[in-house]
Amino acid sequence: MFKLLSSPPLRFLGSMPVAITALSALAIASTIGTILQQNQPYQDYLIKFGPFWHRFYETLGLYDVYSAGWFLLVLAFLVGSTSLCLVHNAPGILRGAHDFRTRMQGGVLAHMPETDEWHSPQPRTALAGPLTALLQSRGYRVRQEAGNDRLLLAAKRGSINRYGYVFTHLAVVVICIGGLVDGNLPMKLNHMRGDLQIETRDLRAVDIPAASRVAAGSTAFRANINIPEGAAANFAFINLGPGYVLQELPFQIRLKEFRIEHYSSGQPKAFESDLILHDPERDVTIEQTIGVNHPLRYRGYNIYQASFEDGGSRLQLTAHPLRNPAMAPLAIEARVSENVAVATPEGELLLELDDFRLHNINRDSASVGKVSGREFRDSGPSYTYKLRQPDGIAREYENYMFPLTVNGREYFLSGMRESTAEQFRYLYLPADADGSPQLFLDLLKLLHDDERLDTLLAAYAETTANRLDATDADAAARIRRAMLDILVLFREGGFAAIIDRIDTTVPAAERGFASQAYIRLLQNSLQVVYLALINTTAGVENTALDAEQTAFLDDAMQAIAGLGGYGAPFYLELNDFEHRQASGLLIARSPGKMLVYPGFLLLLTGVFLLFYMAERRLWLELTDTAAGTRLRLAGESNRLQEEFASEFSQVAAAARQLNR
Amino acid sequence: MLGVYEILILIGAGLGTIWLGCYWPGWRRLVATVALLSLFGLALYGNSLANAQSSFWLSYLLASQSAIMWMSALYILATPTYFGALFGRSEFTGQVASGLTWAATAMGLVGLLMRWRETYLISPDIGYIPISNLYEVFVLFCLITALIYLHYERRFATRALGGFVMLSISAAVAFLLWYSFSRGAHEIEPLVPALRSYWMKIHVPANFVGYGCFSLSAMVGIAALFRYRADNLNPDGYLARILPAAVVLETIMYRAISLGFAFFTLATILGALWAAEAWGGYWSWDPKETWALIVWLNYAAWLHMRMTKGWRGPAMAWWAIIGLFVTLFAFLGVNMFLSGLHSYGEL
Ligand code: HEM
């Protein structure tokens, strides 16, 4: 056995060049793994690299470098090389540690890093005892080697330094093996043998076939599961290559409640889940709150707070028509992650509720730059949804439940984007005095009611024509037509439509003047409609707007102008909700810890011994001379030579003292 | 307020302070000065952060931001002073340079201690030990590097390397100032939940002893390269006379790297233990972790070459300098260019 281990090929494998090469290869491979983001959805890689390079990288295992075959091979090389290095060197090093080197001759001693020499009138026999005692008092262990006319005191301390080498290198081996136990190598092997199938479809847990399930056992794994409040699970999902497999658990975890605690300034302070773990096998039930940095440990399983998301909040919504007043407001009740078909005059749309957020805490722009922390503000609940047309095309929306204050005025924000790569573009619907979008929606409805518009404008045109004393009999009718025309133009196409009209009907030289006239006409017309609306509601006969109302109308005009690009036939208002969260748990088993943690301790001890426990040796040679004894002190240290030099001179001084 | 582990860590820090003080007089003076200044600052603050504006001593000297500005100014001043002492061969200038460095270190420590108090003054539920974001750890880096340097200055009885080492500290100070003025990084923000852990308090300082040692060894490496050149071109020349012998420089480099390696090993292990508690695995190949491993492997290789192959000379000096860039990437580059679980201190 030993012969094989010290055969030339294995000697080479345990040599420094191989070790350094393996170290470098490991470092380079690790670098690749950090530059290329690991374990992302394959779809993302495909988009990023294109089909050719995607295939190439996938084959090389670059998406999961740290469990790629070649990477494990590099690790294996390092472990093998370090183990062989240990096997080759440790015996010699440890033997050396116990050797006092009593065979040292004067000539060799003279060339030691530290030497000193003096003479004593006393005989060797009288000196030996006190000198030995001196060395021992300084922590050295001493061996005597007597010759005819000479006595050698060989002393050493700190030989434990030599164990440092064994400890550190053994630790590297132990830690790597422990890491291997905790890696997903066994699972990969099962997959390669065909015993485990990777599932790529989006299935319910019960529908996942047995071939993609891993029974609860003693292997290592890291799996994730999202549990909504009130629900329970006895399984979790392990990401593997392009898909996942299901890991069964020997217990059930129920989520009672998920909480976010906040600092007094508003930022999140803690994410916590109240869990109930029930183990039917052992009939154990544990109730515990876990949080970031505070996992639940049970039977070698660790359960961590990893993330959170909406767990299916129930939303009560109203869809207010924006384009077609024939459609009545529609009440919708649905849970987040559910889809609802909504019939609109423009065809059926699929409403997909994606997410709900109870808090939107943002940095308050007013307080940026303050020394004592920044102020944060909660904008209240928001939710996101998609509206999908029958042809599959979808727009994504983000709405806030409550109005937000922007530049001193309040708006309901609704963001829209056509793909996730874009930022949301927001529609600002002005809030009325009750903090509701109703006034704006009423105004919009009235604008789309051609019959009522006509009566309204007719009455207004009449009084205006009379006031102007128009001689022209047609004046009232013309005013009415012009106003109706611009309102219809604006409600269908916003400012763009008006500019279009000007560009096609007015010569270039007069366009500046014309657009001013058009805008004034539009404002007037809108004001007429708006006044009519608020007068009817309040039962008054005002003819002018106050400042607040003017500002509202301005905002409403901007909002209507934006409707063309909004894309949805209705505005979704959130009336009420029942919040339900889901907690994302990470469940892990790592039996390799039993090796890795002791390995850590070994490594630390080893490094400390190597660097800070120098092996120091002293030799004191006493040679008989005619007039007494010649003393030669020599010493060496394998580390911390500067400290040793001063220690050496202290020992020499003390030893000389003993002469007299 | 503080948990059991925090208290144990504080006791450990206290014992460490006493142990260092036993054989290092400079450290004793530093601790006494810092303690006096901090107590004075605490008294001035009382229970109100607003005193930072009204009290002369706080606003010009002791409030964390002012103290750290003093630290910055003193470190930057120490750099040319050390070089002046080196080129002018003036013992007195050298003493002034050391004095500046000690003073800067004291102010930096006072700054961190006052900041600790300030976090509690903002709101008791926010309070944390200020080694938790990039701004604070940069201060820590300056302090630790300076202390390690001062230790070697005494041990090897030479001030010749001060200028070189202060160069790296000045660079860190420059970054700190930029970061503070352009990004408002000095503002105190509550800790994100992941950082609320006692592991943080030992993992981070251990890491920074490592970083400090590695940067010191690189700066000594630069001095060594000058020394080798001088030895080759003109062994009796001016440069050869003012710089320490090559073997001294090599020894300091080796000492710094081995001290750094030991602490970096400790820090990485602590990081792994923390990760096992916070992320669900002691090793996740997260970019920061992986780069820590790369740094560690790099210095392990350096140590092997010196210990087993007996390598010395320019190659090792260059390697120590390159090592600093690897370390720098692990320290800063990862936060800037790679995304991962270590999300604190994004630029
Ligand atoms: C990841 C792998 C390894 C690590 C982390 C490691 C770590 C260390 C450390 C920290 C030292 C102390 C250096 C010093 O005293 O300044 C050392 C020394 C040494 N290593 Fe390694 N080592 C590894 C692999 C190897 C391998 C594969 C070999 C075999 C060729 C080896 C052979 C040695 C030898 C001979 C010494 C000198 C021991 C002495 O004389 O005190 N090491 N190692």
CSV table of N, CA and C in Angstrom, one decimal, chain A residues 198-264:
chain,number,residue,atom,x,y,z
A,198,ILE,N,-36.1,15.3,-14.4
A,198,ILE,CA,-36.3,16.7,-14.1
A,198,ILE,C,-37.7,17.2,-14.7
A,199,GLU,N,-38.5,17.8,-13.9
A,199,GLU,CA,-39.8,18.3,-14.3
A,199,GLU,C,-39.6,19.7,-14.8
A,200,THR,N,-40.2,20.0,-16.0
A,200,THR,CA,-40.1,21.4,-16.5
A,200,THR,C,-41.4,22.0,-16.6
A,201,ARG,N,-42.5,21.2,-16.5
A,201,ARG,CA,-43.8,21.8,-16.6
A,201,ARG,C,-44.3,22.5,-15.3
A,202,ASP,N,-45.2,23.4,-15.4
A,202,ASP,CA,-45.7,24.1,-14.3
A,202,ASP,C,-46.9,23.3,-13.7
A,203,LEU,N,-46.6,22.4,-12.8
A,203,LEU,CA,-47.7,21.5,-12.3
A,203,LEU,C,-48.0,21.8,-10.9
A,204,ARG,N,-49.2,21.3,-10.5
A,204,ARG,CA,-49.6,21.3,-9.1
A,204,ARG,C,-48.8,20.2,-8.4
A,205,ALA,N,-48.5,20.3,-7.1
A,205,ALA,CA,-47.6,19.4,-6.4
A,205,ALA,C,-48.2,17.9,-6.6
A,206,VAL,N,-49.5,17.8,-6.4
A,206,VAL,CA,-50.0,16.4,-6.5
A,206,VAL,C,-49.9,15.8,-7.8
A,207,ASP,N,-49.8,16.6,-8.9
A,207,ASP,CA,-49.7,16.0,-10.2
A,207,ASP,C,-48.3,15.7,-10.7
A,208,ILE,N,-47.3,16.0,-9.8
A,208,ILE,CA,-45.9,15.7,-10.2
A,208,ILE,C,-45.7,14.2,-10.1
A,209,PRO,N,-45.2,13.6,-11.2
A,209,PRO,CA,-45.0,12.2,-11.3
A,209,PRO,C,-44.0,11.7,-10.3
A,210,ALA,N,-44.1,10.4,-9.9
A,210,ALA,CA,-43.2,9.8,-8.9
A,210,ALA,C,-41.7,9.9,-9.4
A,211,ALA,N,-41.5,9.9,-10.7
A,211,ALA,CA,-40.1,9.9,-11.2
A,211,ALA,C,-39.4,11.2,-10.9
A,212,SER,N,-40.2,12.3,-10.6
A,212,SER,CA,-39.6,13.6,-10.3
A,212,SER,C,-39.7,13.9,-8.8
A,213,ARG,N,-39.9,12.9,-8.0
A,213,ARG,CA,-40.0,13.1,-6.5
A,213,ARG,C,-38.8,12.4,-5.8
A,214,VAL,N,-38.3,13.1,-4.8
A,214,VAL,CA,-37.2,12.6,-4.0
A,214,VAL,C,-37.9,12.3,-2.6
A,215,ALA,N,-37.8,11.0,-2.2
A,215,ALA,CA,-38.4,10.7,-0.9
A,215,ALA,C,-37.6,11.3,0.2
A,216,ALA,N,-38.3,11.6,1.3
A,216,ALA,CA,-37.6,12.1,2.5
A,216,ALA,C,-36.6,11.1,3.0
A,217,GLY,N,-35.3,11.5,3.1
A,217,GLY,CA,-34.3,10.6,3.5
A,217,GLY,C,-33.2,11.3,4.2
A,218,SER,N,-32.0,10.9,4.0
A,218,SER,CA,-30.9,11.5,4.7
A,218,SER,C,-29.9,12.2,3.8
A,219,THR,N,-30.3,12.4,2.5
A,219,THR,CA,-29.4,13.1,1.6
A,219,THR,C,-29.5,14.6,1.8
A,220,ALA,N,-28.5,15.3,1.3
A,220,ALA,CA,-28.4,16.7,1.4
A,220,ALA,C,-29.3,17.3,0.3
A,221,PHE,N,-29.9,18.5,0.6
A,221,PHE,CA,-30.6,19.2,-0.4
A,221,PHE,C,-30.9,20.6,0.0
A,222,ARG,N,-31.2,21.5,-0.9
A,222,ARG,CA,-31.7,22.8,-0.6
A,222,ARG,C,-32.9,23.0,-1.5
A,223,ALA,N,-34.1,23.2,-0.8
A,223,ALA,CA,-35.3,23.3,-1.6
A,223,ALA,C,-36.1,24.5,-1.1
A,224,ASN,N,-37.0,25.0,-2.0
A,224,ASN,CA,-37.8,26.2,-1.7
A,224,ASN,C,-39.3,25.9,-1.8
A,225,ILE,N,-40.1,26.6,-1.0
A,225,ILE,CA,-41.5,26.4,-1.1
A,225,ILE,C,-42.1,27.7,-0.6
A,226,ASN,N,-43.2,28.1,-1.3
A,226,ASN,CA,-44.0,29.3,-0.9
A,226,ASN,C,-45.3,28.8,-0.3
A,227,ILE,N,-45.5,29.2,0.9
A,227,ILE,CA,-46.7,28.7,1.6
A,227,ILE,C,-47.6,30.0,1.9
A,228,PRO,N,-48.8,30.0,1.4
A,228,PRO,CA,-49.7,31.1,1.8
A,228,PRO,C,-50.2,31.0,3.2
A,229,GLU,N,-50.5,32.1,3.8
A,229,GLU,CA,-51.0,32.1,5.2
A,229,GLU,C,-52.2,31.2,5.3
A,230,GLY,N,-52.2,30.4,6.3
A,230,GLY,CA,-53.3,29.4,6.5
A,230,GLY,C,-53.1,28.1,5.8
A,231,ALA,N,-52.1,28.0,4.9
A,231,ALA,CA,-51.9,26.8,4.2
A,231,ALA,C,-50.8,26.0,4.7
A,232,ALA,N,-50.6,24.8,4.2
A,232,ALA,CA,-49.5,23.9,4.8
A,232,ALA,C,-48.9,23.1,3.6
A,233,ALA,N,-47.7,22.6,3.8
A,233,ALA,CA,-47.1,21.8,2.8
A,233,ALA,C,-46.1,20.8,3.5
A,234,ASN,N,-46.0,19.7,2.8
A,234,ASN,CA,-45.0,18.7,3.3
A,234,ASN,C,-44.0,18.3,2.2
A,235,PHE,N,-43.7,19.3,1.4
A,235,PHE,CA,-42.8,19.1,0.3
A,235,PHE,C,-42.2,20.4,-0.1
A,236,ALA,N,-41.1,20.4,-0.9
A,236,ALA,CA,-40.5,21.6,-1.4
A,236,ALA,C,-39.9,21.3,-2.7
A,237,PHE,N,-39.5,22.4,-3.4
A,237,PHE,CA,-39.0,22.1,-4.8
A,237,PHE,C,-37.5,22.4,-4.8
A,238,ILE,N,-36.8,21.5,-5.5
A,238,ILE,CA,-35.3,21.7,-5.7
A,238,ILE,C,-35.1,22.1,-7.2
A,239,ASN,N,-34.4,23.2,-7.4
A,239,ASN,CA,-34.1,23.6,-8.7
A,239,ASN,C,-33.0,22.7,-9.2
A,240,LEU,N,-33.2,22.2,-10.4
A,240,LEU,CA,-32.2,21.3,-11.0
A,240,LEU,C,-32.1,21.6,-12.5
A,241,GLY,N,-31.0,22.0,-13.0
A,241,GLY,CA,-30.8,22.3,-14.4
A,241,GLY,C,-32.0,23.1,-14.9
A,242,PRO,N,-32.6,22.6,-16.0
A,242,PRO,CA,-33.6,23.5,-16.6
A,242,PRO,C,-35.0,23.4,-15.9
A,243,GLY,N,-35.1,22.6,-14.9
A,243,GLY,CA,-36.4,22.5,-14.2
A,243,GLY,C,-36.3,22.3,-12.7
A,244,TYR,N,-37.1,21.4,-12.2
A,244,TYR,CA,-37.1,21.2,-10.7
A,244,TYR,C,-37.5,19.7,-10.4
A,245,VAL,N,-37.2,19.3,-9.2
A,245,VAL,CA,-37.8,18.1,-8.7
A,245,VAL,C,-38.4,18.4,-7.3
A,246,LEU,N,-39.3,17.5,-6.9
A,246,LEU,CA,-40.0,17.7,-5.7
A,246,LEU,C,-39.3,16.9,-4.6
A,247,GLN,N,-39.0,17.6,-3.5
A,247,GLN,CA,-38.4,16.9,-2.3
A,247,GLN,C,-39.6,16.7,-1.3
A,248,GLU,N,-39.8,15.5,-0.9
A,248,GLU,CA,-40.8,15.2,0.1
A,248,GLU,C,-40.2,15.4,1.5
A,249,LEU,N,-41.0,15.9,2.4
A,249,LEU,CA,-40.5,16.1,3.8
A,249,LEU,C,-41.2,15.2,4.8
A,250,PRO,N,-40.6,14.8,5.8
A,250,PRO,CA,-41.2,13.9,6.8
A,250,PRO,C,-42.1,14.6,7.8
A,251,PHE,N,-42.4,15.9,7.5
A,251,PHE,CA,-43.2,16.7,8.4
A,251,PHE,C,-44.0,17.7,7.5
A,252,GLN,N,-45.0,18.3,8.2
A,252,GLN,CA,-45.8,19.3,7.5
A,252,GLN,C,-45.5,20.7,8.1
A,253,ILE,N,-45.4,21.7,7.3
A,253,ILE,CA,-45.2,23.0,7.8
A,253,ILE,C,-46.5,23.9,7.4
A,254,ARG,N,-47.0,24.5,8.5
A,254,ARG,CA,-48.2,25.3,8.2
A,254,ARG,C,-47.8,26.8,8.6
A,255,LEU,N,-48.2,27.7,7.7
A,255,LEU,CA,-47.9,29.1,7.9
A,255,LEU,C,-49.1,29.8,8.6
A,256,LYS,N,-48.9,30.2,9.8
A,256,LYS,CA,-50.0,30.9,10.5
A,256,LYS,C,-50.1,32.3,10.0
A,257,GLU,N,-49.0,33.0,10.1
A,257,GLU,CA,-49.0,34.4,9.7
A,257,GLU,C,-47.6,34.8,9.2
A,258,PHE,N,-47.6,35.7,8.2
A,258,PHE,CA,-46.3,36.3,7.8
A,258,PHE,C,-46.4,37.8,8.2
A,259,ARG,N,-45.3,38.3,8.7
A,259,ARG,CA,-45.3,39.7,9.1
A,259,ARG,C,-44.0,40.4,8.6
A,260,ILE,N,-44.2,41.7,8.3
A,260,ILE,CA,-43.0,42.6,8.1
A,260,ILE,C,-43.0,43.6,9.2
A,261,GLU,N,-42.0,43.6,10.0
A,261,GLU,CA,-41.9,44.7,11.1
A,261,GLU,C,-41.1,45.8,10.5
A,262,HIS,N,-41.5,47.0,10.9
A,262,HIS,CA,-40.9,48.2,10.4
A,262,HIS,C,-40.2,49.0,11.5
A,263,TYR,N,-39.2,49.7,11.0
A,263,TYR,CA,-38.5,50.7,11.9
A,263,TYR,C,-39.5,51.9,12.1
A,264,SER,N,-39.2,52.7,13.1
A,264,SER,CA,-40.1,53.8,13.2
A,264,SER,C,-40.0,54.8,12.0
